[in-house]
Structure formats: structure tokens, C-alpha cells
Amino acid sequence: MRLSRAPECTAGRQDYNLLVIGGGSGGLACAKEAAQLGKKVAVVDYVEPSPRGTRWGLGGTCVNVGCIPKKLIHQAALLGGMIRDAPHYGWDVAQPVLHDWRKMAEAVQNYVKSLNWGHRVQLQDRKVKYFNIKASFVNEHTICGVTKGGKETLLSAEHIVIATGGRPRYPTHIEGALEYGITSDDIFWLKESPGKTLVVGASYVALECAGFLTGLGLDTTVMMRSIPLRGFDQQMSSLVTAYMASQGTRFLKHCTPSRVQKLPDGQLQVTWEDLTSGKENMGTFSTVLWAIGRIPETRSLNLENAGINTNPNSQKILVDAQEATSVPHIYAIGDVAEGRPELTPTAIMAGKLLARRLYGQSLDVMDYSNVPTTVFTPLEYGCVGLSEEEAMARHGEEHVEVYHAYYKPLEFTVAERDASQCYIKMVCLRKPPQLVLGLHFLGPNAGEVTQGFALGIKCGASYEQVMRTVGIHPTCAEEVAKLRISKRSGLDPTVTGC
């Protein structure tokens, strides 16, 4: 279907070398890089309010409703744990220590708003034109943008980059889901505490949110239909949820919600089915948070007007190794592109490299292998490379060696914290020098640990090289350089001594 209002959208057409649709991490990185290379660049960005009415500024998911507020609230929850540890270390702290959601939310939201402003200033400094308009394609070189007030603008460009990202999925087939539920688009912008919360889903978003809500002292339940952290190493995923359960998060496994109703007192009554027993159950919550996946922001772009092909199932844009779509001068980067990791740093690097290929005589393409990431659950899970399952499937069980260890962080000892789930495993090829295929680390500061080892693995590190690396003592990271016990040996992998 052609864009119905395209013929009217003719006034004041503006031409650019590069037009970026989407002001998130990838889009902004691409636009700024192209402008630095001397090109005339425009960014168009428009945030549709969530069904709950939440809206935010320039910067995309990561800045506004993702990584940044998530990590800050995760830190707030970790501080609660440190306060509980403090008496063991001689600090006289009056218990119980109460948490003020409103104060935390205001501080986090103010920081996010400062980042929004910073992005605006950066675009201005680099002479990138910013349009707060909702874009849709008129043809393969032109988009029509509509402001909140309905004013239309035509923009055309030699090259166009689509970097619109995605938004949380609502289970619209469930009665009351849309009317009464919230998503990660809303949780970070709540002025008041969500109170007793049901988190539906087992994605990293679901577990991170449930983890920090529990850490802040809120009664939190996770409802999972199947496995946690699909796509991640499943042994590590089980340990993540086991630790969360030990810290007070409740799990309803193999359950699916069927109805959400609002009670006269404002509470939400949720009905769900236990898939194992077939029985129906009910529970009452203050907040229901849907975290069941994300959908790409492609539906309102009128991609067919430009001849851009998408995957009919995922609705993501099909791209090649150069990030090009089915139309050679139109590109897609980040979460909106098919087969790409939904991670901010990959979108940023892909955007920069694309701009350099277009305007800077570079031939470098994005390498999506061995991308490190971390799940910021109460016990953080960092990984890079293949999971144990992927390694076995790709190379065969007889060709894979897995070295592992249960360890106790020194910080946990005096505070008498349970370290049952602090675990590391390195997945390697069995043939010497035993190339490292994947590293999985569960413990404090997992992101910091994994980032360092990611460089080695990216450079083709072998198990022998890791074993010749001197550790920094006393740290959790040094345990990686001391992984001597293989799963195949059957020996106890628990670390003893210092």
C-alpha cells in the first residue's frame, strides 16, 4: 500500500548525503561519524508513547528505558545487599534500612534527561540536523516526516540508514494485558514504587527487572512458560535463577497467564494455568510487568514504498554483511536488522563502520562473532563466545573440553554470603593448544571481568595461553586463569584455599 498522504507531503524538501531514521545508539553513532567525515547528515527520531503513556527523549532504548536506568537501579539493589553485609565488617547500621523508590527514580530520571540533552548538544556540535518527526518512506530516496502536531516534512538522501530498534511485546491475546500491564518502557519512569510485582517472561529483561525489584525489598514473582535466558548457556541460566530464588524471588515455572482483572481496591488479579498439572490458579499483585520479548519498529515505516524486504515472521529487515537491505543504498543496523545481536555496543560499532565504509574509504565490516555481554541479575552473568550446547553442536562432544570451577569471592566470606552459584566455565577445543570457544562467568562484577577476557578470545586465545596468564590476587577474575579441572575428569571443581 502506498503512503496515503505522500502526495500532499511536498513542501520544502531537504536533501542530505545521509539520512538516519532512529535516534538510538546505532543511529546516532552512524550520523555523528558521517558528519565528522564531512557529510551533510540528518537524524529523524520520534518516540511513540507506551500504551501506559510513558514518553522519553533522544537517545533510544539504552539511554532511556534500557541499559542505563537498568544498571543504576541494579546498583541501588546491590547497595542494599552491601548495607546488610556492613555489620559483619564492623559498621553499626540500624536495621531494617528502608528504600525510597521515589528518591531513587527521580535521581535516575534526572540523569537520563541529562543524557538526552547531551545527545542534542552533540548533534548540534557536529552539525547534524535533528528532526523530531515520525518517518515513513515515500520512495527509495525520500521519507515523509510528521510532527506531533501533524506538520509534514519531506527529506531525501543519497543513503538512508534505518536504526529504529524495537519495543516490548504485549501479549494482546490475554484479557487485560494491555489495559493493566506495564513493560520495561514504563518501569524506569514510575514515580511510585511498583509494590508487589509479577514479572511475566524469562528473558534477560525479565530476570534483571525481577532481580532489582527483589533487591529493593519488593515482593517479586517471575512467571516462566519454559526455560530461562533462551539462547544463553543453560547451565549458567539455571544457576542465575537458583541464586535469585535464594535471595527471595519466587518463580512460577511452566505457567502461562490467561487473564488480568482490576479489583475494586486497584490491585490486579492474575489468572494463570499451570502447564504441568493443567490447573488454574490466581494471585493478586500491585503491578504486572510483561517481559516476553521485543518487536522491531518497522510497521509504520512503509518499507514497501522503498522496496525493502523483511522477514515475514520477525518483521525485521533483511540485511547482508555490509548492513545493506534489498535496496543497495538503504541500510539497517541494530535491533531492527535480522540476525543481529540486540546489544547497544554492536549497534554503535556497526553504525560507525558503516559510515566509514560509505564516506571514509574503509572496507571494514562488522564482525558479530565473539561479542561479549552481561546479564545484570543480582549475581551477574557475563559471557563471550559459544555456550557449551553450541560448542557441542558445532564441534561434537568428543572434540570439546570444558574447564570449570565453583569459587567463593573474598567479599562473601566475612559477610557469610552463600556462594553456591558463583561459577566459571571455559569451553575449549580439546585438541592442543585448545582454542577457547567460550567463557562464562557468574559472580560479582561479571561485566568488568568478561570485558577483559573478551579481548583475548577475540584474538584467538588458547587454554594454554590463559593458564600462562598471571592472575591478580585476590580477585574473582583470577579464578579464570586457574581453571584446571575439566568436566570430563569428574573431579570436584570447588576451589579451596585462597
CSV table of C-alpha atoms in Angstrom, one decimal:
chain,number,residue,atom,x,y,z
A,1,MET,CA,0.0,0.0,0.0
A,2,ARG,CA,1.3,3.4,-0.9
A,3,LEU,CA,1.7,6.1,1.8
A,4,SER,CA,-1.7,7.7,1.7
A,5,ARG,CA,-0.6,11.3,2.4
A,6,ALA,CA,2.6,11.3,0.3
A,7,PRO,CA,1.3,13.5,-2.5
A,8,GLU,CA,0.5,16.3,0.0
A,9,CYS,CA,3.9,16.0,1.6
A,10,THR,CA,5.7,18.2,-0.8
A,11,ALA,CA,6.6,21.5,0.8
A,12,GLY,CA,10.3,22.4,1.5
A,13,ARG,CA,12.1,19.2,0.5
A,14,GLN,CA,15.6,19.0,2.1
A,15,ASP,CA,18.4,16.9,0.6
A,16,TYR,CA,21.2,15.2,2.6
A,17,ASN,CA,24.1,12.9,1.9
A,18,LEU,CA,22.9,10.6,4.8
A,19,LEU,CA,19.5,10.3,6.5
A,20,VAL,CA,19.3,8.2,9.6
A,21,ILE,CA,15.9,7.1,10.8
A,22,GLY,CA,16.2,6.4,14.6
A,23,GLY,CA,18.0,8.4,17.3
A,24,GLY,CA,19.2,5.5,19.4
A,25,SER,CA,22.7,4.2,20.0
A,26,GLY,CA,23.4,2.9,16.5
A,27,GLY,CA,21.7,5.7,14.6
A,28,LEU,CA,23.4,8.4,16.5
A,29,ALA,CA,26.8,6.8,16.2
A,30,CYS,CA,26.4,6.4,12.4
A,31,ALA,CA,25.2,10.0,12.0
A,32,LYS,CA,28.0,11.6,14.0
A,33,GLU,CA,30.7,9.5,12.3
A,34,ALA,CA,29.4,10.5,8.8
A,35,ALA,CA,29.2,14.2,9.8
A,36,GLN,CA,32.8,14.0,11.1
A,37,LEU,CA,33.7,12.8,7.7
A,38,GLY,CA,32.3,16.0,6.2
A,39,LYS,CA,28.9,14.8,5.0
A,40,LYS,CA,25.5,16.6,5.3
A,41,VAL,CA,23.6,14.4,7.7
A,42,ALA,CA,20.1,14.4,9.3
A,43,VAL,CA,18.6,12.3,12.1
A,44,VAL,CA,14.9,11.8,12.5
A,45,ASP,CA,13.6,10.3,15.7
A,46,TYR,CA,10.1,10.0,17.2
A,47,VAL,CA,9.1,8.1,20.3
A,48,GLU,CA,5.5,6.8,20.3
A,49,PRO,CA,4.3,6.9,24.0
A,50,SER,CA,3.9,3.4,25.5
A,51,PRO,CA,0.4,2.1,26.0
A,52,ARG,CA,0.7,3.4,29.6
A,53,GLY,CA,1.6,6.9,28.2
A,54,THR,CA,5.3,6.8,29.1
A,55,ARG,CA,7.5,9.0,26.8
A,56,TRP,CA,11.1,10.0,26.7
A,57,GLY,CA,13.7,12.0,24.8
A,58,LEU,CA,16.5,11.4,22.3
A,59,GLY,CA,18.9,8.5,22.8
A,60,GLY,CA,16.9,5.4,22.2
A,61,THR,CA,16.1,2.4,24.4
A,62,CYS,CA,19.6,2.0,26.0
A,63,VAL,CA,19.7,5.6,27.4
A,64,ASN,CA,16.0,5.9,28.3
A,65,VAL,CA,14.4,2.6,29.1
A,66,GLY,CA,17.3,0.1,28.9
A,67,CYS,CA,20.9,-0.3,29.9
A,68,ILE,CA,21.5,3.0,31.7
A,69,PRO,CA,18.5,3.1,34.1
A,70,LYS,CA,18.6,-0.7,34.5
A,71,LYS,CA,22.3,-0.6,35.6
A,72,LEU,CA,21.6,2.3,38.0
A,73,ILE,CA,18.7,0.6,39.7
A,74,HIS,CA,20.7,-2.7,39.7
A,75,GLN,CA,23.3,-0.7,41.6
A,76,ALA,CA,20.7,0.6,44.0
A,77,ALA,CA,19.7,-3.1,44.8
A,78,LEU,CA,23.4,-4.1,45.2
A,79,LEU,CA,23.9,-1.3,47.7
A,80,GLY,CA,21.0,-2.8,49.8
A,81,GLY,CA,23.0,-6.1,49.9
A,82,MET,CA,26.2,-4.2,51.0
A,83,ILE,CA,24.3,-2.5,53.8
A,84,ARG,CA,23.2,-5.9,55.0
A,85,ASP,CA,26.9,-7.0,54.9
A,86,ALA,CA,28.1,-3.9,56.7
A,87,PRO,CA,27.6,-5.1,60.3
A,88,HIS,CA,29.8,-8.1,59.6
A,89,TYR,CA,32.6,-5.6,58.8
A,90,GLY,CA,32.1,-3.6,61.9
A,91,TRP,CA,29.7,-0.9,60.7
A,92,ASP,CA,26.9,-0.1,63.1
A,93,VAL,CA,24.0,0.2,60.8
A,94,ALA,CA,20.5,0.5,62.2
A,95,GLN,CA,18.3,-2.3,60.7
A,96,PRO,CA,16.0,-2.5,58.8
A,97,VAL,CA,17.2,0.0,56.3
A,98,LEU,CA,14.3,1.3,54.2
A,99,HIS,CA,14.4,2.2,50.5
A,100,ASP,CA,12.8,5.3,49.0
A,101,TRP,CA,11.7,4.4,45.4
A,102,ARG,CA,10.6,8.0,44.6
A,103,LYS,CA,14.0,9.4,45.5
A,104,MET,CA,15.9,6.8,43.5
A,105,ALA,CA,13.6,7.2,40.5
A,106,GLU,CA,13.9,11.0,40.5
A,107,ALA,CA,17.7,10.8,40.6
A,108,VAL,CA,17.9,8.1,37.8
A,109,GLN,CA,15.4,10.0,35.6
A,110,ASN,CA,17.3,13.3,36.0
A,111,TYR,CA,20.5,11.6,34.9
A,112,VAL,CA,18.7,10.1,31.9
A,113,LYS,CA,17.3,13.6,31.0
A,114,SER,CA,20.9,15.0,31.1
A,115,LEU,CA,21.9,12.3,28.6
A,116,ASN,CA,19.0,13.3,26.3
A,117,TRP,CA,20.3,16.9,26.4
A,118,GLY,CA,23.9,15.7,25.8
A,119,HIS,CA,22.8,13.9,22.7
A,120,ARG,CA,21.1,17.0,21.3
A,121,VAL,CA,24.2,19.1,22.0
A,122,GLN,CA,26.5,16.6,20.3
A,123,LEU,CA,24.4,16.6,17.2
A,124,GLN,CA,24.4,20.3,17.1
A,125,ASP,CA,28.2,20.5,17.6
A,126,ARG,CA,28.7,18.1,14.7
A,127,LYS,CA,26.2,20.0,12.6
A,128,VAL,CA,23.9,17.0,12.3
A,129,LYS,CA,20.3,18.2,11.7
A,130,TYR,CA,17.8,16.7,14.1
A,131,PHE,CA,14.1,16.3,13.3
A,132,ASN,CA,11.6,15.1,16.0
A,133,ILE,CA,9.3,13.6,13.4
A,134,LYS,CA,7.7,10.2,12.7
A,135,ALA,CA,9.2,8.9,9.4
A,136,SER,CA,7.8,6.8,6.6
A,137,PHE,CA,9.1,6.0,3.2
A,138,VAL,CA,7.6,7.8,0.1
A,139,ASN,CA,10.1,6.1,-2.2
A,140,GLU,CA,13.6,4.7,-2.1
A,141,HIS,CA,15.3,8.0,-1.6
A,142,THR,CA,12.6,10.0,0.2
A,143,ILE,CA,10.8,9.9,3.5
A,144,CYS,CA,7.9,11.9,4.8
A,145,GLY,CA,8.1,13.0,8.4
A,146,VAL,CA,5.1,14.1,10.5
A,147,THR,CA,5.5,16.1,13.7
A,148,LYS,CA,3.4,15.6,16.9
A,149,GLY,CA,1.2,18.4,15.7
A,150,GLY,CA,0.7,16.9,12.2
A,151,LYS,CA,3.0,19.1,10.2
A,152,GLU,CA,4.7,17.2,7.3
A,153,THR,CA,8.3,17.5,6.0
A,154,LEU,CA,9.9,15.8,3.0
A,155,LEU,CA,13.5,14.6,3.4
A,156,SER,CA,15.6,12.9,0.8
A,157,ALA,CA,19.1,11.4,0.8
A,158,GLU,CA,21.7,9.6,-1.2
A,159,HIS,CA,22.0,7.0,1.5
A,160,ILE,CA,19.4,6.1,4.2
A,161,VAL,CA,20.1,4.1,7.4
A,162,ILE,CA,17.2,2.5,9.3
A,163,ALA,CA,18.1,2.2,13.1
A,164,THR,CA,14.6,2.3,14.7
A,165,GLY,CA,15.3,-0.5,17.2
A,166,GLY,CA,12.4,-2.3,18.9
A,167,ARG,CA,9.7,-2.1,21.6
A,168,PRO,CA,8.5,-4.5,24.2
A,169,ARG,CA,5.9,-7.1,23.0
A,170,TYR,CA,2.5,-7.1,24.7
A,171,PRO,CA,0.5,-10.4,24.8
A,172,THR,CA,-2.6,-8.8,23.3
A,173,HIS,CA,-4.4,-12.2,23.3
A,174,ILE,CA,-4.5,-12.1,27.1
A,175,GLU,CA,-7.5,-10.3,28.6
A,176,GLY,CA,-6.4,-7.1,30.5
A,177,ALA,CA,-2.8,-7.4,29.4
A,178,LEU,CA,-2.7,-4.1,27.6
A,179,GLU,CA,-5.0,-2.2,29.9
A,180,TYR,CA,-3.4,-3.1,33.2
A,181,GLY,CA,0.2,-4.3,32.4
A,182,ILE,CA,3.4,-2.3,32.0
A,183,THR,CA,6.7,-3.2,30.3
A,184,SER,CA,10.4,-2.1,30.5
A,185,ASP,CA,9.2,1.0,28.7
A,186,ASP,CA,7.5,2.1,31.9
A,187,ILE,CA,9.2,0.5,34.9
A,188,PHE,CA,12.1,3.0,35.0
A,189,TRP,CA,9.8,6.1,34.8
A,190,LEU,CA,7.4,5.1,37.6
A,191,LYS,CA,7.2,7.9,40.2
A,192,GLU,CA,5.9,5.5,42.9
A,193,SER,CA,7.1,2.0,43.9
A,194,PRO,CA,5.5,-0.8,41.8
A,195,GLY,CA,4.9,-2.7,45.0
A,196,LYS,CA,4.2,-6.5,44.8
A,197,THR,CA,5.1,-7.3,41.2
A,198,LEU,CA,4.5,-10.2,38.8
A,199,VAL,CA,7.1,-10.3,36.1
A,200,VAL,CA,6.0,-12.4,33.1
A,201,GLY,CA,8.8,-13.8,31.0
A,202,ALA,CA,12.2,-15.4,31.3
A,203,SER,CA,14.2,-13.1,29.1
A,204,TYR,CA,17.3,-11.2,30.5
A,205,VAL,CA,15.0,-8.2,30.7
A,206,ALA,CA,12.5,-10.2,32.9
A,207,LEU,CA,15.2,-11.6,35.2
A,208,GLU,CA,17.1,-8.3,35.5
A,209,CYS,CA,13.9,-6.4,36.5
A,210,ALA,CA,12.8,-9.1,38.9
A,211,GLY,CA,16.3,-9.2,40.4
A,212,PHE,CA,16.5,-5.5,41.2
A,213,LEU,CA,12.9,-5.3,42.4
A,214,THR,CA,13.6,-8.2,44.9
A,215,GLY,CA,16.9,-6.4,45.9
A,216,LEU,CA,14.9,-3.2,46.7
A,217,GLY,CA,12.8,-5.2,49.1
A,218,LEU,CA,9.7,-5.7,46.9
A,219,ASP,CA,7.7,-8.9,46.8
A,220,THR,CA,8.5,-10.2,43.3
A,221,THR,CA,7.4,-13.3,41.3
A,222,VAL,CA,8.6,-14.4,37.9
A,223,MET,CA,6.2,-16.4,35.7
A,224,MET,CA,8.0,-18.6,33.2
A,225,ARG,CA,6.4,-20.6,30.4
A,226,SER,CA,9.6,-22.6,29.6
A,227,ILE,CA,13.4,-22.1,30.0
A,228,PRO,CA,15.2,-19.0,31.5
A,229,LEU,CA,17.5,-17.0,29.3
A,230,ARG,CA,16.8,-18.7,26.0
A,231,GLY,CA,19.9,-18.5,23.7
A,232,PHE,CA,22.3,-18.4,26.7
A,233,ASP,CA,24.2,-21.3,28.2
A,234,GLN,CA,21.5,-23.3,30.1
A,235,GLN,CA,23.7,-24.5,33.0
A,236,MET,CA,24.6,-20.8,33.7
A,237,SER,CA,21.0,-19.8,33.3
A,238,SER,CA,19.9,-22.3,35.9
A,239,LEU,CA,22.4,-21.0,38.3
A,240,VAL,CA,21.3,-17.4,37.7
A,241,THR,CA,17.7,-18.3,38.6
A,242,ALA,CA,18.8,-20.5,41.6
A,243,TYR,CA,20.6,-17.6,43.1
A,244,MET,CA,17.7,-15.3,42.5
A,245,ALA,CA,15.4,-17.8,44.3
A,246,SER,CA,17.8,-18.0,47.2
A,247,GLN,CA,17.6,-14.2,47.5
A,248,GLY,CA,13.8,-14.2,47.7
A,249,THR,CA,12.5,-14.0,44.1
A,250,ARG,CA,9.6,-16.5,43.6
A,251,PHE,CA,9.4,-18.5,40.4
A,252,LEU,CA,6.2,-19.9,38.9
A,253,LYS,CA,7.6,-22.4,36.3
A,254,HIS,CA,5.7,-23.8,33.3
A,255,CYS,CA,2.9,-21.4,33.8
A,256,THR,CA,1.1,-19.0,31.4
A,257,PRO,CA,-1.2,-16.1,32.3
A,258,SER,CA,-4.7,-16.1,30.9
A,259,ARG,CA,-6.4,-13.0,32.4
A,260,VAL,CA,-5.6,-9.8,34.3
A,261,GLN,CA,-8.5,-8.1,36.1
A,262,LYS,CA,-8.5,-4.9,38.1
A,263,LEU,CA,-10.1,-5.3,41.6
A,264,PRO,CA,-12.1,-2.5,43.3
A,265,ASP,CA,-9.1,-1.7,45.5
A,266,GLY,CA,-6.9,-1.1,42.5
A,267,GLN,CA,-5.0,-4.4,42.8
A,268,LEU,CA,-4.6,-6.7,39.8
A,269,GLN,CA,-5.9,-10.3,40.0
A,270,VAL,CA,-4.0,-12.5,37.6
A,271,THR,CA,-5.3,-15.9,36.5
A,272,TRP,CA,-2.8,-18.4,35.1
A,273,GLU,CA,-2.6,-22.0,34.0
A,274,ASP,CA,0.0,-24.5,35.4
A,275,LEU,CA,1.0,-26.3,32.2
A,276,THR,CA,2.3,-29.3,34.2
A,277,SER,CA,-0.9,-30.0,36.1
A,278,GLY,CA,-3.4,-28.2,33.9
A,279,LYS,CA,-4.8,-26.5,36.9
A,280,GLU,CA,-5.9,-22.8,37.0
A,281,ASN,CA,-4.5,-20.6,39.7
A,282,MET,CA,-5.0,-17.0,40.8
A,283,GLY,CA,-2.9,-14.3,42.6
A,284,THR,CA,-3.1,-10.7,43.4
A,285,PHE,CA,-0.4,-8.1,42.5
A,286,SER,CA,0.1,-4.4,42.5
A,287,THR,CA,1.9,-4.4,39.2
A,288,VAL,CA,2.2,-6.8,36.2
A,289,LEU,CA,5.3,-6.4,34.1
A,290,TRP,CA,5.4,-8.0,30.7
A,291,ALA,CA,8.9,-9.0,29.6
A,292,ILE,CA,8.2,-11.6,26.8
A,293,GLY,CA,10.3,-10.3,24.1
A,294,ARG,CA,10.5,-7.3,21.7
A,295,ILE,CA,9.2,-6.4,18.3
A,296,PRO,CA,11.1,-4.3,15.7
A,297,GLU,CA,9.9,-0.8,14.9
A,298,THR,CA,9.2,-1.4,11.2
A,299,ARG,CA,5.4,-1.4,10.9
A,300,SER,CA,4.9,2.4,10.4
A,301,LEU,CA,7.9,2.9,8.1
A,302,ASN,CA,6.0,1.9,4.9
A,303,LEU,CA,9.1,-0.1,3.9
A,304,GLU,CA,7.2,-1.5,0.8
A,305,ASN,CA,7.2,2.0,-0.7
A,306,ALA,CA,11.0,1.7,-1.0
A,307,GLY,CA,11.1,-2.0,-1.8
A,308,ILE,CA,12.8,-3.0,1.4
A,309,ASN,CA,12.4,-6.7,2.3
A,310,THR,CA,11.7,-8.0,5.8
A,311,ASN,CA,11.5,-11.4,7.4
A,312,PRO,CA,7.7,-12.1,7.4
A,313,ASN,CA,7.9,-13.8,10.8
A,314,SER,CA,10.1,-11.5,12.8
A,315,GLN,CA,9.3,-8.3,10.8
A,316,LYS,CA,13.0,-7.5,11.0
A,317,ILE,CA,14.8,-6.0,7.9
A,318,LEU,CA,16.9,-8.5,5.9
A,319,VAL,CA,20.5,-7.3,5.6
A,320,ASP,CA,23.8,-8.5,4.1
A,321,ALA,CA,27.3,-8.5,5.7
A,322,GLN,CA,27.6,-4.8,4.7
A,323,GLU,CA,24.3,-4.0,6.6
A,324,ALA,CA,22.6,-3.3,3.2
A,325,THR,CA,19.0,-4.1,2.7
A,326,SER,CA,17.4,-5.3,-0.5
A,327,VAL,CA,17.8,-1.7,-1.8
A,328,PRO,CA,21.5,-1.2,-2.2
A,329,HIS,CA,21.7,2.4,-0.8
A,330,ILE,CA,19.4,1.7,2.2
A,331,TYR,CA,21.0,0.1,5.2
A,332,ALA,CA,19.7,-1.3,8.6
A,333,ILE,CA,21.7,-1.6,11.8
A,334,GLY,CA,21.0,-2.6,15.4
A,335,ASP,CA,17.9,-4.4,16.7
A,336,VAL,CA,15.8,-3.7,13.6
A,337,ALA,CA,18.1,-5.8,11.4
A,338,GLU,CA,17.6,-9.6,11.1
A,339,GLY,CA,20.1,-11.9,12.7
A,340,ARG,CA,21.9,-9.2,14.7
A,341,PRO,CA,22.5,-9.3,18.5
A,342,GLU,CA,20.2,-6.9,20.3
A,343,LEU,CA,23.0,-5.1,22.0
A,344,THR,CA,23.9,-1.4,22.2
A,345,PRO,CA,27.7,-1.8,21.6
A,346,THR,CA,27.2,-3.9,18.4
A,347,ALA,CA,24.8,-1.3,17.0
A,348,ILE,CA,27.2,1.5,17.8
A,349,MET,CA,30.2,-0.2,16.2
A,350,ALA,CA,28.1,-1.3,13.1
A,351,GLY,CA,27.0,2.3,12.7
A,352,LYS,CA,30.5,3.8,12.9
A,353,LEU,CA,31.9,1.2,10.5
A,354,LEU,CA,29.1,1.7,8.0
A,355,ALA,CA,29.7,5.5,7.9
A,356,ARG,CA,33.4,4.8,7.4
A,357,ARG,CA,32.7,2.5,4.5
A,358,LEU,CA,30.3,4.9,2.9
A,359,TYR,CA,32.4,8.1,3.3
A,360,GLY,CA,35.9,7.2,4.7
A,361,GLN,CA,37.4,4.8,2.2
A,362,SER,CA,37.2,1.9,4.7
A,363,LEU,CA,36.4,-1.7,3.8
A,364,ASP,CA,36.0,-2.9,7.5
A,365,VAL,CA,32.7,-4.8,8.1
A,366,MET,CA,31.3,-5.5,11.5
A,367,ASP,CA,32.3,-8.9,13.0
A,368,TYR,CA,29.5,-10.2,15.0
A,369,SER,CA,31.4,-13.3,16.4
A,370,ASN,CA,32.7,-13.4,20.0
A,371,VAL,CA,30.6,-10.4,21.1
A,372,PRO,CA,30.7,-10.2,25.0
A,373,THR,CA,27.6,-9.4,27.0
A,374,THR,CA,26.5,-9.4,30.6
A,375,VAL,CA,23.1,-10.1,32.2
A,376,PHE,CA,22.8,-7.8,35.2
A,377,THR,CA,20.9,-10.1,37.5
A,378,PRO,CA,21.7,-10.0,41.3
A,379,LEU,CA,24.5,-12.4,40.6
A,380,GLU,CA,25.8,-11.1,37.3
A,381,TYR,CA,26.4,-13.4,34.4
A,382,GLY,CA,29.0,-12.5,31.8
A,383,CYS,CA,29.7,-14.5,28.7
A,384,VAL,CA,31.6,-14.3,25.4
A,385,GLY,CA,31.7,-16.8,22.6
A,386,LEU,CA,29.9,-20.2,22.4
A,387,SER,CA,27.7,-21.7,25.1
A,388,GLU,CA,28.5,-25.3,26.0
A,389,GLU,CA,25.5,-26.5,24.0
A,390,GLU,CA,26.5,-24.5,20.9
A,391,ALA,CA,30.1,-25.8,21.1
A,392,MET,CA,29.0,-29.4,21.4
A,393,ALA,CA,26.6,-29.0,18.4
A,394,ARG,CA,29.2,-27.3,16.3
A,395,HIS,CA,32.3,-29.4,17.1
A,396,GLY,CA,30.9,-32.6,18.6
A,397,GLU,CA,31.2,-33.6,22.3
A,398,GLU,CA,34.4,-35.6,21.8
A,399,HIS,CA,36.2,-32.5,20.4
A,400,VAL,CA,35.2,-30.1,23.3
A,401,GLU,CA,36.8,-29.8,26.7
A,402,VAL,CA,35.0,-27.7,29.4
A,403,TYR,CA,37.1,-26.5,32.4
A,404,HIS,CA,35.1,-25.2,35.3
A,405,ALA,CA,35.2,-24.1,39.0
A,406,TYR,CA,32.9,-23.1,41.8
A,407,TYR,CA,34.6,-20.3,43.7
A,408,LYS,CA,33.9,-18.0,46.7
A,409,PRO,CA,34.5,-14.3,46.2
A,410,LEU,CA,36.6,-13.0,49.1
A,411,GLU,CA,34.0,-10.3,49.8
A,412,PHE,CA,31.4,-13.1,50.5
A,413,THR,CA,33.5,-14.7,53.3
A,414,VAL,CA,33.3,-12.3,56.2
A,415,ALA,CA,29.7,-11.4,55.4
A,416,GLU,CA,28.9,-15.2,55.4
A,417,ARG,CA,27.2,-14.9,52.0
A,418,ASP,CA,26.1,-18.0,50.1
A,419,ALA,CA,28.4,-18.5,47.1
A,420,SER,CA,26.9,-21.8,45.9
A,421,GLN,CA,26.2,-20.3,42.4
A,422,CYS,CA,29.5,-18.5,41.9
A,423,TYR,CA,30.7,-20.5,38.9
A,424,ILE,CA,33.1,-20.2,35.9
A,425,LYS,CA,33.5,-22.3,32.9
A,426,MET,CA,35.7,-22.1,29.9
A,427,VAL,CA,34.6,-24.0,26.8
A,428,CYS,CA,37.6,-25.1,24.6
A,429,LEU,CA,38.5,-27.3,21.7
A,430,ARG,CA,40.1,-30.5,23.0
A,431,LYS,CA,42.9,-30.6,20.5
A,432,PRO,CA,46.1,-28.6,21.7
A,433,PRO,CA,46.6,-25.7,22.1
A,434,GLN,CA,42.9,-25.8,23.0
A,435,LEU,CA,41.4,-22.7,21.4
A,436,VAL,CA,38.9,-21.0,23.7
A,437,LEU,CA,35.4,-21.2,22.2
A,438,GLY,CA,33.5,-19.5,25.1
A,439,LEU,CA,33.9,-18.1,28.6
A,440,HIS,CA,31.0,-18.0,31.1
A,441,PHE,CA,31.4,-16.2,34.4
A,442,LEU,CA,28.8,-16.0,37.2
A,443,GLY,CA,29.7,-13.6,40.1
A,444,PRO,CA,30.2,-10.0,41.2
A,445,ASN,CA,31.3,-7.5,38.5
A,446,ALA,CA,30.8,-10.1,35.7
A,447,GLY,CA,30.8,-7.3,33.1
A,448,GLU,CA,34.2,-6.0,34.1
A,449,VAL,CA,35.7,-9.5,34.2
A,450,THR,CA,34.2,-10.6,30.9
A,451,GLN,CA,35.2,-7.4,29.0
A,452,GLY,CA,38.9,-8.1,29.8
A,453,PHE,CA,38.9,-11.7,28.7
A,454,ALA,CA,36.8,-10.9,25.6
A,455,LEU,CA,39.9,-9.2,24.0
A,456,GLY,CA,41.9,-12.4,24.4
A,457,ILE,CA,39.2,-14.6,23.0
A,458,LYS,CA,38.7,-12.2,20.1
A,459,CYS,CA,42.4,-12.5,19.4
A,460,GLY,CA,42.2,-16.3,19.3
A,461,ALA,CA,43.4,-17.1,22.8
A,462,SER,CA,44.1,-20.8,23.7
A,463,TYR,CA,43.6,-22.5,27.0
A,464,GLU,CA,47.3,-22.8,27.3
A,465,GLN,CA,47.8,-19.0,27.0
A,466,VAL,CA,45.1,-18.4,29.6
A,467,MET,CA,46.8,-20.8,32.0
A,468,ARG,CA,50.1,-18.9,31.5
A,469,THR,CA,48.4,-15.6,32.4
A,470,VAL,CA,49.3,-14.4,35.9
A,471,GLY,CA,46.2,-13.6,38.0
A,472,ILE,CA,45.7,-10.5,40.1
A,473,HIS,CA,45.3,-11.6,43.7
A,474,PRO,CA,42.8,-11.5,45.4
A,475,THR,CA,40.2,-11.1,42.7
A,476,CYS,CA,37.3,-13.2,41.2
A,477,ALA,CA,38.8,-12.7,37.7
A,478,GLU,CA,42.0,-14.6,38.7
A,479,GLU,CA,39.9,-17.8,39.0
A,480,VAL,CA,39.6,-17.8,35.2
A,481,ALA,CA,43.4,-18.2,35.0
A,482,LYS,CA,43.3,-21.1,37.4
A,483,LEU,CA,40.7,-23.3,35.7
A,484,ARG,CA,42.4,-26.7,35.9
A,485,ILE,CA,39.6,-29.2,36.4
A,486,SER,CA,37.7,-30.4,33.3
A,487,LYS,CA,34.1,-31.7,33.4
A,488,ARG,CA,35.4,-34.9,31.7
A,489,SER,CA,37.6,-35.7,34.6
A,490,GLY,CA,34.7,-35.9,37.0
A,491,LEU,CA,36.7,-34.3,39.8
A,492,ASP,CA,35.1,-31.8,42.3
A,493,PRO,CA,35.6,-28.3,40.8
A,494,THR,CA,35.2,-26.5,44.1
A,495,VAL,CA,38.0,-24.0,44.7
A,496,THR,CA,39.6,-24.4,48.2
A,497,GLY,CA,42.2,-22.2,49.9
A,498,CYS,CA,43.0,-18.6,48.7
